[in-house]
């Protein structure tokens, strides 16, 4: 059975294991979302003309706080620049192989420059809230681009490691002050010889709380997910030690376990942000 012939129930089974929600409304858009998987292996096919512009049009159609549109993106196709960015992002080879690499940015510079051109104050940009708005705007825009790419038969994967060395990335991309790289994104045609699998997610009981937060429902849902992921690793022939809780706890054990562990305020200061 090919990916395009999977039913909604089959997609839900891959996404949730045996913890499938009882009531799901089905349509082609929902099925596309349920089909999402991270793609790290790409064919040598070039992207169709107009792909980049289409993805950006989709991205610009996402919600944005107060219509401030506090994000930008740098599209990278030059092999030498991709090589340098791949090295900065932990030597991830799929950055090199993808025909298109997008670096999504929280961008407060554009509003600052526009206000200064009219000699208008913009002190509000110096508050943490506005930096968060830029990060959220970038994430919303990028996810729209992912959905658009997948609707075109393309694959994507987010690259959070672009934050490992944000100052070097900023230099490589010639970012002006008050612009921060939030994450990268590979885009390309999936390699049919190395298909990506749909990775299970936590049962809805772990993330969905009705009316008020209900902590008692979380532990059993997490334990159920540990078993689901163990089955996934076995099916994918992945030699993984420990369960989801082990992996997650190790990832957040301390600053030494975080890839981009620079002190955020100092990094933002060097990027031109003056957060209060």
PDB file of C-alpha atoms in Angstrom:
ATOM      1  CA  UNK A   1       0.000   0.000   0.000  1.00  0.00           C
ATOM      2  CA  UNK A   2       1.386   3.432  -0.903  1.00  0.00           C
ATOM      3  CA  UNK A   3       1.264   6.540   1.235  1.00  0.00           C
ATOM      4  CA  UNK A   4      -1.379   8.105  -0.988  1.00  0.00           C
ATOM      5  CA  UNK A   5      -3.805   5.212  -0.408  1.00  0.00           C
ATOM      6  CA  UNK A   6      -3.715   5.189   3.387  1.00  0.00           C
ATOM      7  CA  UNK A   7      -7.103   5.745   4.961  1.00  0.00           C
ATOM      8  CA  UNK A   8      -7.683   8.179   7.807  1.00  0.00           C
ATOM      9  CA  UNK A   9      -7.919   5.262  10.239  1.00  0.00           C
ATOM     10  CA  UNK A  10      -4.600   3.840   9.047  1.00  0.00           C
ATOM     11  CA  UNK A  11      -2.951   7.244   9.376  1.00  0.00           C
ATOM     12  CA  UNK A  12      -4.340   7.577  12.905  1.00  0.00           C
ATOM     13  CA  UNK A  13      -3.082   4.109  13.781  1.00  0.00           C
ATOM     14  CA  UNK A  14       0.420   5.093  12.696  1.00  0.00           C
ATOM     15  CA  UNK A  15       0.177   8.385  14.591  1.00  0.00           C
ATOM     16  CA  UNK A  16      -1.301   7.017  17.834  1.00  0.00           C
ATOM     17  CA  UNK A  17      -0.767   3.265  17.869  1.00  0.00           C
ATOM     18  CA  UNK A  18      -3.771   1.721  19.612  1.00  0.00           C
ATOM     19  CA  UNK A  19      -4.687   4.991  21.382  1.00  0.00           C
ATOM     20  CA  UNK A  20      -6.725   6.269  18.416  1.00  0.00           C
ATOM     21  CA  UNK A  21      -9.218   9.019  19.313  1.00  0.00           C
ATOM     22  CA  UNK A  22     -12.788   7.814  19.008  1.00  0.00           C
ATOM     23  CA  UNK A  23     -14.139  10.700  16.946  1.00  0.00           C
ATOM     24  CA  UNK A  24     -12.103  12.195  14.113  1.00  0.00           C
ATOM     25  CA  UNK A  25     -13.560  14.182  11.231  1.00  0.00           C
ATOM     26  CA  UNK A  26     -11.908  13.191   7.974  1.00  0.00           C
ATOM     27  CA  UNK A  27     -11.171  15.198   4.851  1.00  0.00           C
ATOM     28  CA  UNK A  28      -8.158  15.513   2.490  1.00  0.00           C
ATOM     29  CA  UNK A  29      -6.638  18.389   4.473  1.00  0.00           C
ATOM     30  CA  UNK A  30      -6.829  16.423   7.720  1.00  0.00           C
ATOM     31  CA  UNK A  31      -5.297  13.375   6.032  1.00  0.00           C
ATOM     32  CA  UNK A  32      -2.436  15.519   4.729  1.00  0.00           C
ATOM     33  CA  UNK A  33      -1.722  16.770   8.246  1.00  0.00           C
ATOM     34  CA  UNK A  34      -1.899  13.260   9.697  1.00  0.00           C
ATOM     35  CA  UNK A  35       0.564  12.090   7.023  1.00  0.00           C
ATOM     36  CA  UNK A  36       3.337  14.419   8.196  1.00  0.00           C
ATOM     37  CA  UNK A  37       6.733  12.895   8.731  1.00  0.00           C
ATOM     38  CA  UNK A  38      10.248  14.349   8.959  1.00  0.00           C
ATOM     39  CA  UNK A  39      12.207  13.718   5.749  1.00  0.00           C
ATOM     40  CA  UNK A  40      15.991  13.636   5.962  1.00  0.00           C
ATOM     41  CA  UNK A  41      16.814  11.827   2.715  1.00  0.00           C
ATOM     42  CA  UNK A  42      16.200  13.581  -0.599  1.00  0.00           C
ATOM     43  CA  UNK A  43      16.387  12.633  -4.248  1.00  0.00           C
ATOM     44  CA  UNK A  44      18.503  14.602  -6.706  1.00  0.00           C
ATOM     45  CA  UNK A  45      15.423  16.073  -8.396  1.00  0.00           C
ATOM     46  CA  UNK A  46      15.345  19.881  -8.556  1.00  0.00           C
ATOM     47  CA  UNK A  47      12.323  21.649  -7.140  1.00  0.00           C
ATOM     48  CA  UNK A  48       9.673  22.765  -9.650  1.00  0.00           C
ATOM     49  CA  UNK A  49       9.869  26.402 -10.655  1.00  0.00           C
ATOM     50  CA  UNK A  50       7.765  28.561  -8.369  1.00  0.00           C
ATOM     51  CA  UNK A  51       8.133  26.242  -5.370  1.00  0.00           C
ATOM     52  CA  UNK A  52       9.887  28.792  -3.161  1.00  0.00           C
ATOM     53  CA  UNK A  53       7.447  31.568  -3.993  1.00  0.00           C
ATOM     54  CA  UNK A  54       4.516  29.234  -3.339  1.00  0.00           C
ATOM     55  CA  UNK A  55       5.861  28.240   0.069  1.00  0.00           C
ATOM     56  CA  UNK A  56       6.391  31.868   1.044  1.00  0.00           C
ATOM     57  CA  UNK A  57       2.888  32.811  -0.097  1.00  0.00           C
ATOM     58  CA  UNK A  58       1.542  30.047   2.136  1.00  0.00           C
ATOM     59  CA  UNK A  59       3.774  31.208   4.988  1.00  0.00           C
ATOM     60  CA  UNK A  60       2.568  34.792   4.653  1.00  0.00           C
ATOM     61  CA  UNK A  61      -1.005  33.555   4.880  1.00  0.00           C
ATOM     62  CA  UNK A  62      -0.439  32.343   8.449  1.00  0.00           C
ATOM     63  CA  UNK A  63      -1.734  34.280  11.436  1.00  0.00           C
ATOM     64  CA  UNK A  64       0.555  37.052  12.697  1.00  0.00           C
ATOM     65  CA  UNK A  65       0.232  39.062  15.890  1.00  0.00           C
ATOM     66  CA  UNK A  66      -1.351  42.485  15.238  1.00  0.00           C
ATOM     67  CA  UNK A  67      -0.336  42.114  11.574  1.00  0.00           C
ATOM     68  CA  UNK A  68       3.191  43.062  12.603  1.00  0.00           C
ATOM     69  CA  UNK A  69       4.661  40.213  10.523  1.00  0.00           C
ATOM     70  CA  UNK A  70       7.787  40.037  12.657  1.00  0.00           C
ATOM     71  CA  UNK A  71       9.514  37.278  10.701  1.00  0.00           C
ATOM     72  CA  UNK A  72      11.665  36.853   7.632  1.00  0.00           C
ATOM     73  CA  UNK A  73      13.311  33.893   5.916  1.00  0.00           C
ATOM     74  CA  UNK A  74      16.570  33.387   4.032  1.00  0.00           C
ATOM     75  CA  UNK A  75      16.410  30.845   1.192  1.00  0.00           C
ATOM     76  CA  UNK A  76      19.738  29.097   0.674  1.00  0.00           C
ATOM     77  CA  UNK A  77      20.543  27.013  -2.408  1.00  0.00           C
ATOM     78  CA  UNK A  78      24.272  27.696  -2.826  1.00  0.00           C
ATOM     79  CA  UNK A  79      26.111  24.419  -2.045  1.00  0.00           C
ATOM     80  CA  UNK A  80      29.028  26.142  -0.320  1.00  0.00           C
ATOM     81  CA  UNK A  81      26.749  28.140   1.978  1.00  0.00           C
ATOM     82  CA  UNK A  82      24.697  25.037   2.751  1.00  0.00           C
ATOM     83  CA  UNK A  83      27.944  23.269   3.599  1.00  0.00           C
ATOM     84  CA  UNK A  84      28.892  25.960   6.082  1.00  0.00           C
ATOM     85  CA  UNK A  85      25.421  26.035   7.634  1.00  0.00           C
ATOM     86  CA  UNK A  86      25.395  22.245   7.882  1.00  0.00           C
ATOM     87  CA  UNK A  87      28.661  22.390   9.790  1.00  0.00           C
ATOM     88  CA  UNK A  88      27.318  25.076  12.132  1.00  0.00           C
ATOM     89  CA  UNK A  89      24.186  22.978  12.741  1.00  0.00           C
ATOM     90  CA  UNK A  90      25.996  19.907  14.008  1.00  0.00           C
ATOM     91  CA  UNK A  91      27.232  18.573  10.673  1.00  0.00           C
ATOM     92  CA  UNK A  92      23.793  17.446   9.485  1.00  0.00           C
ATOM     93  CA  UNK A  93      24.224  15.994   6.007  1.00  0.00           C
ATOM     94  CA  UNK A  94      20.589  16.462   4.945  1.00  0.00           C
ATOM     95  CA  UNK A  95      21.181  20.228   4.934  1.00  0.00           C
ATOM     96  CA  UNK A  96      23.787  19.622   2.241  1.00  0.00           C
ATOM     97  CA  UNK A  97      21.586  17.238   0.250  1.00  0.00           C
ATOM     98  CA  UNK A  98      18.337  19.219   0.283  1.00  0.00           C
ATOM     99  CA  UNK A  99      17.966  21.443  -2.794  1.00  0.00           C
ATOM    100  CA  UNK A 100      16.491  24.211  -0.631  1.00  0.00           C
ATOM    101  CA  UNK A 101      17.378  25.214   2.910  1.00  0.00           C
ATOM    102  CA  UNK A 102      15.279  27.866   4.624  1.00  0.00           C
ATOM    103  CA  UNK A 103      16.446  29.776   7.680  1.00  0.00           C
ATOM    104  CA  UNK A 104      13.466  31.270   9.506  1.00  0.00           C
ATOM    105  CA  UNK A 105      14.098  34.476  11.426  1.00  0.00           C
ATOM    106  CA  UNK A 106      12.501  36.484  14.192  1.00  0.00           C
ATOM    107  CA  UNK A 107      12.818  39.921  12.622  1.00  0.00           C
ATOM    108  CA  UNK A 108      12.235  43.114  14.586  1.00  0.00           C
ATOM    109  CA  UNK A 109      14.635  45.087  12.407  1.00  0.00           C
ATOM    110  CA  UNK A 110      12.078  45.794   9.692  1.00  0.00           C
ATOM    111  CA  UNK A 111       9.668  47.564  12.057  1.00  0.00           C
ATOM    112  CA  UNK A 112      12.504  49.404  13.789  1.00  0.00           C
ATOM    113  CA  UNK A 113      13.838  50.714  10.476  1.00  0.00           C
ATOM    114  CA  UNK A 114      10.372  51.734   9.269  1.00  0.00           C
ATOM    115  CA  UNK A 115       9.668  53.617  12.504  1.00  0.00           C
ATOM    116  CA  UNK A 116      13.057  55.335  12.464  1.00  0.00           C
ATOM    117  CA  UNK A 117      12.507  56.441   8.873  1.00  0.00           C
ATOM    118  CA  UNK A 118       9.496  58.407  10.121  1.00  0.00           C
ATOM    119  CA  UNK A 119      11.227  59.466  13.331  1.00  0.00           C
ATOM    120  CA  UNK A 120       8.692  57.522  15.377  1.00  0.00           C
ATOM    121  CA  UNK A 121       9.522  55.833  18.711  1.00  0.00           C
ATOM    122  CA  UNK A 122       9.841  52.047  18.867  1.00  0.00           C
ATOM    123  CA  UNK A 123      10.914  51.384  22.446  1.00  0.00           C
ATOM    124  CA  UNK A 124       8.339  48.592  22.694  1.00  0.00           C
ATOM    125  CA  UNK A 125      10.607  46.417  20.565  1.00  0.00           C
ATOM    126  CA  UNK A 126      13.019  46.210  23.513  1.00  0.00           C
ATOM    127  CA  UNK A 127      10.675  44.049  25.595  1.00  0.00           C
ATOM    128  CA  UNK A 128      10.764  40.249  25.790  1.00  0.00           C
ATOM    129  CA  UNK A 129       7.156  40.102  24.620  1.00  0.00           C
ATOM    130  CA  UNK A 130       8.085  41.433  21.192  1.00  0.00           C
ATOM    131  CA  UNK A 131      10.917  38.928  20.777  1.00  0.00           C
ATOM    132  CA  UNK A 132       8.450  36.158  21.630  1.00  0.00           C
ATOM    133  CA  UNK A 133       6.048  37.559  19.053  1.00  0.00           C
ATOM    134  CA  UNK A 134       8.794  37.319  16.422  1.00  0.00           C
ATOM    135  CA  UNK A 135       9.601  33.706  17.323  1.00  0.00           C
ATOM    136  CA  UNK A 136       5.924  32.717  17.331  1.00  0.00           C
ATOM    137  CA  UNK A 137       5.257  34.501  14.050  1.00  0.00           C
ATOM    138  CA  UNK A 138       8.196  32.677  12.445  1.00  0.00           C
ATOM    139  CA  UNK A 139       6.951  29.304  13.713  1.00  0.00           C
ATOM    140  CA  UNK A 140       3.411  29.871  12.472  1.00  0.00           C
ATOM    141  CA  UNK A 141       4.658  30.966   9.054  1.00  0.00           C
ATOM    142  CA  UNK A 142       7.064  28.031   8.773  1.00  0.00           C
ATOM    143  CA  UNK A 143       4.404  25.458   9.593  1.00  0.00           C
ATOM    144  CA  UNK A 144       2.199  26.854   6.834  1.00  0.00           C
ATOM    145  CA  UNK A 145       5.146  26.407   4.477  1.00  0.00           C
ATOM    146  CA  UNK A 146       5.566  22.796   5.610  1.00  0.00           C
ATOM    147  CA  UNK A 147       1.941  22.002   4.849  1.00  0.00           C
ATOM    148  CA  UNK A 148       2.211  23.670   1.464  1.00  0.00           C
ATOM    149  CA  UNK A 149       5.386  21.715   0.671  1.00  0.00           C
ATOM    150  CA  UNK A 150       3.784  18.412   1.634  1.00  0.00           C
ATOM    151  CA  UNK A 151       0.755  19.187  -0.523  1.00  0.00           C
ATOM    152  CA  UNK A 152       3.208  19.441  -3.444  1.00  0.00           C
ATOM    153  CA  UNK A 153       4.673  16.022  -2.693  1.00  0.00           C
ATOM    154  CA  UNK A 154       7.787  17.445  -1.028  1.00  0.00           C
ATOM    155  CA  UNK A 155       9.380  16.525   2.271  1.00  0.00           C
ATOM    156  CA  UNK A 156      10.715  18.756   5.008  1.00  0.00           C
ATOM    157  CA  UNK A 157      12.515  18.601   8.325  1.00  0.00           C
ATOM    158  CA  UNK A 158      13.029  21.348  10.874  1.00  0.00           C
ATOM    159  CA  UNK A 159      16.598  22.074  11.979  1.00  0.00           C
ATOM    160  CA  UNK A 160      16.589  23.440  15.522  1.00  0.00           C
ATOM    161  CA  UNK A 161      20.383  23.116  15.621  1.00  0.00           C
ATOM    162  CA  UNK A 162      20.600  26.285  13.547  1.00  0.00           C
ATOM    163  CA  UNK A 163      20.525  27.890  17.027  1.00  0.00           C
ATOM    164  CA  UNK A 164      23.688  26.040  18.103  1.00  0.00           C
ATOM    165  CA  UNK A 165      25.869  28.905  16.943  1.00  0.00           C
ATOM    166  CA  UNK A 166      23.461  31.769  16.221  1.00  0.00           C
ATOM    167  CA  UNK A 167      26.141  34.444  15.999  1.00  0.00           C
ATOM    168  CA  UNK A 168      28.037  32.520  13.323  1.00  0.00           C
ATOM    169  CA  UNK A 169      24.802  31.884  11.440  1.00  0.00           C
ATOM    170  CA  UNK A 170      23.991  35.588  11.655  1.00  0.00           C
ATOM    171  CA  UNK A 171      27.402  36.401  10.194  1.00  0.00           C
ATOM    172  CA  UNK A 172      27.023  33.833   7.417  1.00  0.00           C
ATOM    173  CA  UNK A 173      23.612  35.217   6.420  1.00  0.00           C
ATOM    174  CA  UNK A 174      24.596  38.856   7.001  1.00  0.00           C
ATOM    175  CA  UNK A 175      21.699  39.420   9.372  1.00  0.00           C
ATOM    176  CA  UNK A 176      21.152  43.011  10.509  1.00  0.00           C
ATOM    177  CA  UNK A 177      20.646  43.884  14.194  1.00  0.00           C
ATOM    178  CA  UNK A 178      17.453  42.651  15.890  1.00  0.00           C
ATOM    179  CA  UNK A 179      17.174  39.609  13.631  1.00  0.00           C
ATOM    180  CA  UNK A 180      17.654  36.130  15.096  1.00  0.00           C
ATOM    181  CA  UNK A 181      17.780  32.709  13.386  1.00  0.00           C
ATOM    182  CA  UNK A 182      15.034  30.626  15.001  1.00  0.00           C
ATOM    183  CA  UNK A 183      15.358  27.336  13.080  1.00  0.00           C
ATOM    184  CA  UNK A 184      16.200  25.968   9.669  1.00  0.00           C
ATOM    185  CA  UNK A 185      14.159  23.813   7.321  1.00  0.00           C
ATOM    186  CA  UNK A 186      15.241  21.388   4.612  1.00  0.00           C
ATOM    187  CA  UNK A 187      12.941  21.101   1.597  1.00  0.00           C
ATOM    188  CA  UNK A 188      13.208  18.551  -1.177  1.00  0.00           C
ATOM    189  CA  UNK A 189      11.742  15.585  -2.983  1.00  0.00           C
ATOM    190  CA  UNK A 190      11.805  12.553  -0.655  1.00  0.00           C
ATOM    191  CA  UNK A 191      14.185   9.773  -1.631  1.00  0.00           C
ATOM    192  CA  UNK A 192      11.916   6.830  -2.573  1.00  0.00           C
ATOM    193  CA  UNK A 193      14.650   4.377  -1.569  1.00  0.00           C
ATOM    194  CA  UNK A 194      14.643   5.663   2.000  1.00  0.00           C
ATOM    195  CA  UNK A 195      11.019   6.402   2.909  1.00  0.00           C
ATOM    196  CA  UNK A 196      10.350   8.219   6.163  1.00  0.00           C
ATOM    197  CA  UNK A 197       7.913   6.785   8.681  1.00  0.00           C
ATOM    198  CA  UNK A 198       5.120   8.546  10.538  1.00  0.00           C
ATOM    199  CA  UNK A 199       6.364   8.862  14.117  1.00  0.00           C
ATOM    200  CA  UNK A 200       3.822   8.199  16.859  1.00  0.00           C
ATOM    201  CA  UNK A 201       2.798  11.029  19.128  1.00  0.00           C
ATOM    202  CA  UNK A 202       1.620  11.087  22.728  1.00  0.00           C
ATOM    203  CA  UNK A 203      -1.980   9.960  23.299  1.00  0.00           C
ATOM    204  CA  UNK A 204      -4.388  12.861  23.340  1.00  0.00           C
ATOM    205  CA  UNK A 205      -4.946  12.306  27.072  1.00  0.00           C
ATOM    206  CA  UNK A 206      -1.392  13.558  27.637  1.00  0.00           C
ATOM    207  CA  UNK A 207      -1.954  16.882  25.884  1.00  0.00           C
ATOM    208  CA  UNK A 208      -5.717  17.529  25.837  1.00  0.00           C
ATOM    209  CA  UNK A 209      -7.302  18.851  29.032  1.00  0.00           C
ATOM    210  CA  UNK A 210     -10.982  19.751  29.094  1.00  0.00           C
ATOM    211  CA  UNK A 211     -11.965  22.911  30.978  1.00  0.00           C
ATOM    212  CA  UNK A 212      -9.025  22.704  33.433  1.00  0.00           C
ATOM    213  CA  UNK A 213      -5.608  21.053  33.517  1.00  0.00           C
ATOM    214  CA  UNK A 214      -5.991  17.469  34.771  1.00  0.00           C
ATOM    215  CA  UNK A 215      -2.536  16.180  35.802  1.00  0.00           C
ATOM    216  CA  UNK A 216      -3.819  12.759  36.874  1.00  0.00           C
ATOM    217  CA  UNK A 217      -4.491  11.733  33.272  1.00  0.00           C
ATOM    218  CA  UNK A 218      -0.928  12.395  32.112  1.00  0.00           C
ATOM    219  CA  UNK A 219       1.195   9.617  33.747  1.00  0.00           C
ATOM    220  CA  UNK A 220      -0.794   6.662  32.348  1.00  0.00           C
ATOM    221  CA  UNK A 221      -0.841   8.287  28.911  1.00  0.00           C
ATOM    222  CA  UNK A 222       2.942   8.736  29.029  1.00  0.00           C
ATOM    223  CA  UNK A 223       3.463   5.104  30.061  1.00  0.00           C
ATOM    224  CA  UNK A 224       1.244   3.994  27.195  1.00  0.00           C
ATOM    225  CA  UNK A 225       3.335   6.107  24.841  1.00  0.00           C
ATOM    226  CA  UNK A 226       6.538   4.497  26.076  1.00  0.00           C
ATOM    227  CA  UNK A 227       5.162   1.143  24.926  1.00  0.00           C
ATOM    228  CA  UNK A 228       4.001   2.605  21.606  1.00  0.00           C
ATOM    229  CA  UNK A 229       7.434   4.041  20.874  1.00  0.00           C
ATOM    230  CA  UNK A 230       9.129   0.765  21.814  1.00  0.00           C
ATOM    231  CA  UNK A 231       6.963  -0.969  19.201  1.00  0.00           C
ATOM    232  CA  UNK A 232       7.801   1.751  16.678  1.00  0.00           C
ATOM    233  CA  UNK A 233      11.543   1.362  17.218  1.00  0.00           C
ATOM    234  CA  UNK A 234      11.241  -2.402  16.794  1.00  0.00           C
ATOM    235  CA  UNK A 235       9.212  -2.054  13.589  1.00  0.00           C
ATOM    236  CA  UNK A 236      11.746   0.442  12.210  1.00  0.00           C
ATOM    237  CA  UNK A 237      14.664  -1.798  13.257  1.00  0.00           C
ATOM    238  CA  UNK A 238      16.090   1.029  15.320  1.00  0.00           C
ATOM    239  CA  UNK A 239      18.456   0.003  18.090  1.00  0.00           C
ATOM    240  CA  UNK A 240      17.333   2.527  20.699  1.00  0.00           C
ATOM    241  CA  UNK A 241      18.060   2.130  24.392  1.00  0.00           C
ATOM    242  CA  UNK A 242      15.554   3.373  26.919  1.00  0.00           C
ATOM    243  CA  UNK A 243      12.077   4.769  26.423  1.00  0.00           C
ATOM    244  CA  UNK A 244      10.630   8.199  25.646  1.00  0.00           C
ATOM    245  CA  UNK A 245      10.879   9.374  29.240  1.00  0.00           C
ATOM    246  CA  UNK A 246      14.551   8.341  29.380  1.00  0.00           C
ATOM    247  CA  UNK A 247      15.344  10.206  26.164  1.00  0.00           C
ATOM    248  CA  UNK A 248      13.362  13.306  27.140  1.00  0.00           C
ATOM    249  CA  UNK A 249      14.781  13.511  30.657  1.00  0.00           C
ATOM    250  CA  UNK A 250      18.341  13.208  29.346  1.00  0.00           C
ATOM    251  CA  UNK A 251      17.635  15.952  26.813  1.00  0.00           C
ATOM    252  CA  UNK A 252      16.641  18.415  29.550  1.00  0.00           C
ATOM    253  CA  UNK A 253      18.941  17.179  32.331  1.00  0.00           C
ATOM    254  CA  UNK A 254      20.875  20.434  32.441  1.00  0.00           C
ATOM    255  CA  UNK A 255      22.510  23.142  30.347  1.00  0.00           C
ATOM    256  CA  UNK A 256      25.253  20.722  29.320  1.00  0.00           C
ATOM    257  CA  UNK A 257      22.655  18.578  27.531  1.00  0.00           C
ATOM    258  CA  UNK A 258      21.318  21.454  25.426  1.00  0.00           C
ATOM    259  CA  UNK A 259      22.949  21.894  22.025  1.00  0.00           C
ATOM    260  CA  UNK A 260      22.340  25.639  21.856  1.00  0.00           C
ATOM    261  CA  UNK A 261      23.316  26.330  25.440  1.00  0.00           C
ATOM    262  CA  UNK A 262      24.678  29.850  25.095  1.00  0.00           C
ATOM    263  CA  UNK A 263      23.146  32.282  27.543  1.00  0.00           C
ATOM    264  CA  UNK A 264      20.157  33.547  25.587  1.00  0.00           C
ATOM    265  CA  UNK A 265      20.164  37.118  26.829  1.00  0.00           C
ATOM    266  CA  UNK A 266      23.855  37.553  25.969  1.00  0.00           C
ATOM    267  CA  UNK A 267      23.326  36.113  22.479  1.00  0.00           C
ATOM    268  CA  UNK A 268      20.313  38.310  21.857  1.00  0.00           C
ATOM    269  CA  UNK A 269      22.263  41.330  23.070  1.00  0.00           C
ATOM    270  CA  UNK A 270      25.021  40.578  20.568  1.00  0.00           C
ATOM    271  CA  UNK A 271      22.388  40.229  17.833  1.00  0.00           C
ATOM    272  CA  UNK A 272      21.197  43.751  18.572  1.00  0.00           C
ATOM    273  CA  UNK A 273      18.218  42.994  20.823  1.00  0.00           C
ATOM    274  CA  UNK A 274      17.896  45.101  23.987  1.00  0.00           C
ATOM    275  CA  UNK A 275      15.378  43.053  25.924  1.00  0.00           C
ATOM    276  CA  UNK A 276      13.792  44.311  29.132  1.00  0.00           C
TER     277      UNK A 276
END
